[in-house]
Backbone as CSV, one residue per row, in Angstrom:
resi,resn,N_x,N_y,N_z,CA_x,CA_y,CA_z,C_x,C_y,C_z
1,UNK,6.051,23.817,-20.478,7.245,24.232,-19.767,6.846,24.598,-18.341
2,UNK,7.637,24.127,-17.804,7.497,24.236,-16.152,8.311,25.382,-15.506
3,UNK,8.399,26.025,-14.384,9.317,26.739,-13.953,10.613,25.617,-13.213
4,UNK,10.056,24.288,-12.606,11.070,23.706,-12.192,11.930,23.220,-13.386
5,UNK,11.409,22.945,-14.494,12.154,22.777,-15.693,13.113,23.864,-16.151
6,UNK,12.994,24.987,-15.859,13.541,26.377,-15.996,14.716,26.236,-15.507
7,UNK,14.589,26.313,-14.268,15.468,26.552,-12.986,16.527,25.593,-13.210
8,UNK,16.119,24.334,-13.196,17.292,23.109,-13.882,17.809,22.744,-15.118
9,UNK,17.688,23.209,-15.629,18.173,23.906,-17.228,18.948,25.052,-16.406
10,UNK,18.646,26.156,-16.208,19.722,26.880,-15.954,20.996,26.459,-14.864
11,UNK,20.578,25.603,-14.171,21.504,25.405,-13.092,22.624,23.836,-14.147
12,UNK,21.968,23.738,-14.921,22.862,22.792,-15.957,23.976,23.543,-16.928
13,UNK,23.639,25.089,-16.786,24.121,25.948,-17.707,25.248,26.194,-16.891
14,UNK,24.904,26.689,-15.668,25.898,27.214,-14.805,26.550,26.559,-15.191
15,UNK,26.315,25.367,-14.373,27.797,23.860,-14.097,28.325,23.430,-14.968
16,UNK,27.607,23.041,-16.513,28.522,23.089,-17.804,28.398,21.314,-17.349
17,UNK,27.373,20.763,-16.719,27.890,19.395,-16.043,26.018,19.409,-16.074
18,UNK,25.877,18.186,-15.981,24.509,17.052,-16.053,24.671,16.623,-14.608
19,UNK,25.790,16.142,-14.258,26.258,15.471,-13.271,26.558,16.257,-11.813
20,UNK,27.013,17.610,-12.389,27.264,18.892,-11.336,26.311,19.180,-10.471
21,UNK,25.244,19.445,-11.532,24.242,20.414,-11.803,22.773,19.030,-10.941
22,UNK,23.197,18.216,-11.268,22.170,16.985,-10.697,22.797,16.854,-8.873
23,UNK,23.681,16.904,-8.630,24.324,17.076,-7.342,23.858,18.684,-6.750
24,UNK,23.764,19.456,-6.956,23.213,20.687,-6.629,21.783,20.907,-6.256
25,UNK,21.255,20.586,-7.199,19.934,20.117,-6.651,19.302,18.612,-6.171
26,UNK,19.876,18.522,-6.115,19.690,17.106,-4.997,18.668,15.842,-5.770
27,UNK,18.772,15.881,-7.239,18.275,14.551,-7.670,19.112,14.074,-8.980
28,UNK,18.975,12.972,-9.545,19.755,11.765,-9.969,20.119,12.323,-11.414
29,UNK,21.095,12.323,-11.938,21.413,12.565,-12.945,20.628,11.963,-14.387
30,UNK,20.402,10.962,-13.670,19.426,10.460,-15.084,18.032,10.662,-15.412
31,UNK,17.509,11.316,-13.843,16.448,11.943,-13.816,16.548,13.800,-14.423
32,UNK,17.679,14.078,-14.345,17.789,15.416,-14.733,18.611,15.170,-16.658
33,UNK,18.902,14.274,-16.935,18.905,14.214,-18.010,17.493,14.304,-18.810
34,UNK,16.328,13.213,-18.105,15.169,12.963,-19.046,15.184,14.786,-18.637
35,UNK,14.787,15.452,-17.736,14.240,16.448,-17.990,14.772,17.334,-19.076
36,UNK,15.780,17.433,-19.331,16.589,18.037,-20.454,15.723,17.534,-21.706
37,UNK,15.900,16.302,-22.047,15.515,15.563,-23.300,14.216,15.818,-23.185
38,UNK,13.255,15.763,-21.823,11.455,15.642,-22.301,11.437,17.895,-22.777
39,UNK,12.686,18.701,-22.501,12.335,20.303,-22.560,12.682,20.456,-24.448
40,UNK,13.812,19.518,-24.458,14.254,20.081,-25.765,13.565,19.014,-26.978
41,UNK,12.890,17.945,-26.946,11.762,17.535,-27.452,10.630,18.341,-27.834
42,UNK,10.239,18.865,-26.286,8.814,20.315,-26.265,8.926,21.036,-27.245
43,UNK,10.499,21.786,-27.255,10.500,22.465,-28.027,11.148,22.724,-29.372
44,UNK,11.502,21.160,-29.615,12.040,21.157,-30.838,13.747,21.602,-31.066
45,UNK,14.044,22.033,-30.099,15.220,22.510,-30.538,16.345,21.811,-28.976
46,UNK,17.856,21.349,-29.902,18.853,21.091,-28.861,19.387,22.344,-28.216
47,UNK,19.624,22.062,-26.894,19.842,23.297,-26.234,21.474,23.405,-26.167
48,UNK,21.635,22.158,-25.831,23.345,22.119,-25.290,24.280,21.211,-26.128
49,UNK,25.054,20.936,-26.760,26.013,20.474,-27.347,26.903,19.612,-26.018
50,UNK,26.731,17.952,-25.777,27.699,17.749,-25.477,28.972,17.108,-25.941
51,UNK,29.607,17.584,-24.815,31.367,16.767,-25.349,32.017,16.162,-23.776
52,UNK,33.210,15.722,-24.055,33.771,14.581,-22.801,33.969,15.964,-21.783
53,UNK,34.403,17.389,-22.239,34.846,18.316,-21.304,33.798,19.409,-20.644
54,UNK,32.327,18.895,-20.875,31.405,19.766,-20.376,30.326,19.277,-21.246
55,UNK,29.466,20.070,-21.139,27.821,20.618,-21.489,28.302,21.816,-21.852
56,UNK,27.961,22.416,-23.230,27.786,24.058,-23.703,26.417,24.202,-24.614
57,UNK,25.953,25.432,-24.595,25.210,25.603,-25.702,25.327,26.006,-26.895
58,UNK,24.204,25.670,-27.556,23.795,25.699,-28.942,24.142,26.944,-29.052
59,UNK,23.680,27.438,-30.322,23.379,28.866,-30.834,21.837,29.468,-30.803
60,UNK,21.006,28.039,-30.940,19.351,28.211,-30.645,19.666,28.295,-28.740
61,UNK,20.191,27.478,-28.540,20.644,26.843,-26.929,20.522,28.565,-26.392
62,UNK,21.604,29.318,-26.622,21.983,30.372,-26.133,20.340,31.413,-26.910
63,UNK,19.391,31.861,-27.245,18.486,32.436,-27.071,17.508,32.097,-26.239
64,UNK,17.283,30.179,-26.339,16.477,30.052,-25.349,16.481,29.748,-23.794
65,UNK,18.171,29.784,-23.867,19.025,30.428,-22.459,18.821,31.695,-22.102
66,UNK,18.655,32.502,-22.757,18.174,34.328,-21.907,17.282,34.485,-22.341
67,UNK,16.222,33.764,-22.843,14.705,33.733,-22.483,14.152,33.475,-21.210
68,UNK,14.929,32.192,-20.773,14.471,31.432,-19.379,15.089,32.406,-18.616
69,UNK,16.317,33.116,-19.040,16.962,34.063,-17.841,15.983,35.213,-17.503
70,UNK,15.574,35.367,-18.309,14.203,37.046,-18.458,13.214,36.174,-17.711
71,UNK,12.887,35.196,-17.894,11.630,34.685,-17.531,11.820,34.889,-15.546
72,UNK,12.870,33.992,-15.737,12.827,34.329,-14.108,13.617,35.280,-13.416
73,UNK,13.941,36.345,-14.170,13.963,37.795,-13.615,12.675,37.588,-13.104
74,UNK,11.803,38.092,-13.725,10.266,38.172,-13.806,9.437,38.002,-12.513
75,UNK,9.976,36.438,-12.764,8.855,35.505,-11.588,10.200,36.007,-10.296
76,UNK,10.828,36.035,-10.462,11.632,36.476,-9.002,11.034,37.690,-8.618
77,UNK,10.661,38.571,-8.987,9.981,39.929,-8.745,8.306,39.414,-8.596
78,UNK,7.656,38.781,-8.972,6.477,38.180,-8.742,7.048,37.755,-7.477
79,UNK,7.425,36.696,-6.980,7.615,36.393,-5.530,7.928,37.106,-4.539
80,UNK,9.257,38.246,-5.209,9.370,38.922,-3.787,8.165,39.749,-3.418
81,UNK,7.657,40.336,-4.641,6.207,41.478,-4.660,5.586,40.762,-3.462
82,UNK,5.000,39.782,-3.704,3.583,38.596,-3.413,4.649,38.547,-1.932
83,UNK,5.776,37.920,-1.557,6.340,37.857,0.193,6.000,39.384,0.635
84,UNK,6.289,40.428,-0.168,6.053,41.686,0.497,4.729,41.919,1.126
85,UNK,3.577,41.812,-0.127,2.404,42.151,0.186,1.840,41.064,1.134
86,UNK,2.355,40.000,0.943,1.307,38.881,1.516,-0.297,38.955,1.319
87,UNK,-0.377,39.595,0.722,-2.024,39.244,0.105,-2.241,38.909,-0.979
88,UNK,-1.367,38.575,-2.317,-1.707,38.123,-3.446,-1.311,36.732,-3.212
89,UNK,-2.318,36.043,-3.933,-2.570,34.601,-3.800,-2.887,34.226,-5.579
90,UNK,-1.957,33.142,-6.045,-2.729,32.469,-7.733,-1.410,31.614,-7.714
91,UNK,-1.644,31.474,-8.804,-0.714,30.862,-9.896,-0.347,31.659,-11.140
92,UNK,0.595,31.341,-11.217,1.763,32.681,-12.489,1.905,31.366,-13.547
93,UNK,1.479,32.171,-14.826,1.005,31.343,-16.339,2.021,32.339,-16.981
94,UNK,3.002,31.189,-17.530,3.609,31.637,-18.688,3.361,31.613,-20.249
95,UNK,2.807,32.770,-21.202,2.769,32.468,-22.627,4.109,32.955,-23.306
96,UNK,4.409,32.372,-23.959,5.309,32.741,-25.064,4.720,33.263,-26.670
97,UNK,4.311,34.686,-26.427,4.133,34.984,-28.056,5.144,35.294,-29.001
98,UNK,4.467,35.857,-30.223,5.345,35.860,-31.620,6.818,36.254,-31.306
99,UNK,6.820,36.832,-30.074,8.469,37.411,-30.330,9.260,35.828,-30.180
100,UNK,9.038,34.795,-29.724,9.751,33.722,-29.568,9.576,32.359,-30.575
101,UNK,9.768,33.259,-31.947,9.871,32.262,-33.178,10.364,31.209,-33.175
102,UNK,11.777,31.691,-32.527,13.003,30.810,-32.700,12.507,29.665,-31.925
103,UNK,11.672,29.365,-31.011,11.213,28.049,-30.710,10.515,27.079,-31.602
104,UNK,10.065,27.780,-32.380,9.115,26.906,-33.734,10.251,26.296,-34.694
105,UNK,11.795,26.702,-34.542,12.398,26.879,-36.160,12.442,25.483,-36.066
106,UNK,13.123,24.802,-37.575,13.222,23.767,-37.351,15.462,23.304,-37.550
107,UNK,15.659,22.292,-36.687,17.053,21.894,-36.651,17.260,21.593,-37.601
């Protein structure tokens, strides 16, 4: 899992749209589809339910929707920290332990 994978997943949530949500961030809908399909492959589980009147989520969809939301609480406070100080320098590693079962379950 990527953070740009994060970010566009959530911005697919917002818009309720593939198509919205691919116009917002400025690349091709069919490129932001595979990313959907190569996240919810990763992890085994469908995120969003579609239909002709939107994109909604699952019921798995909606936990591992305010997971990614916590996640980048997180890293948003990692960045502003790191612009404040300007002296921390890395890369930010995400693990997911036991509390995030519900990614293992099976559909």
């Amino acid at each position: 899992m990527r953070l740009t994978q994060v970010r566009q997943i959530l911005e697919i949530e917002k818009c309720t749209s593939i198509s919205q949500a691919a116009r917002n961030l400025f690349v091709s809908q069919p490129a932001l589809s595979a990313v959907l399909n190569e996240f919810e492959a990763e992890v085994g589980v469908q995120l969003f339910t579609r239909t002709n009147s939107g994109i909604y989520p699952t019921e798995n969809g909606l936990e591992i929707l305010t997971a990614m939301k916590n996640i980048m609480k997180e890293v948003t406070f990692i960045e502003n920290y790191a612009a404040q100080a300007e002296t921390l320098t890395g890369t930010i590693t995400m693990i997911l332990g036991p509390s995030h079962d519900f990614l293992k379950s099976e559909i």
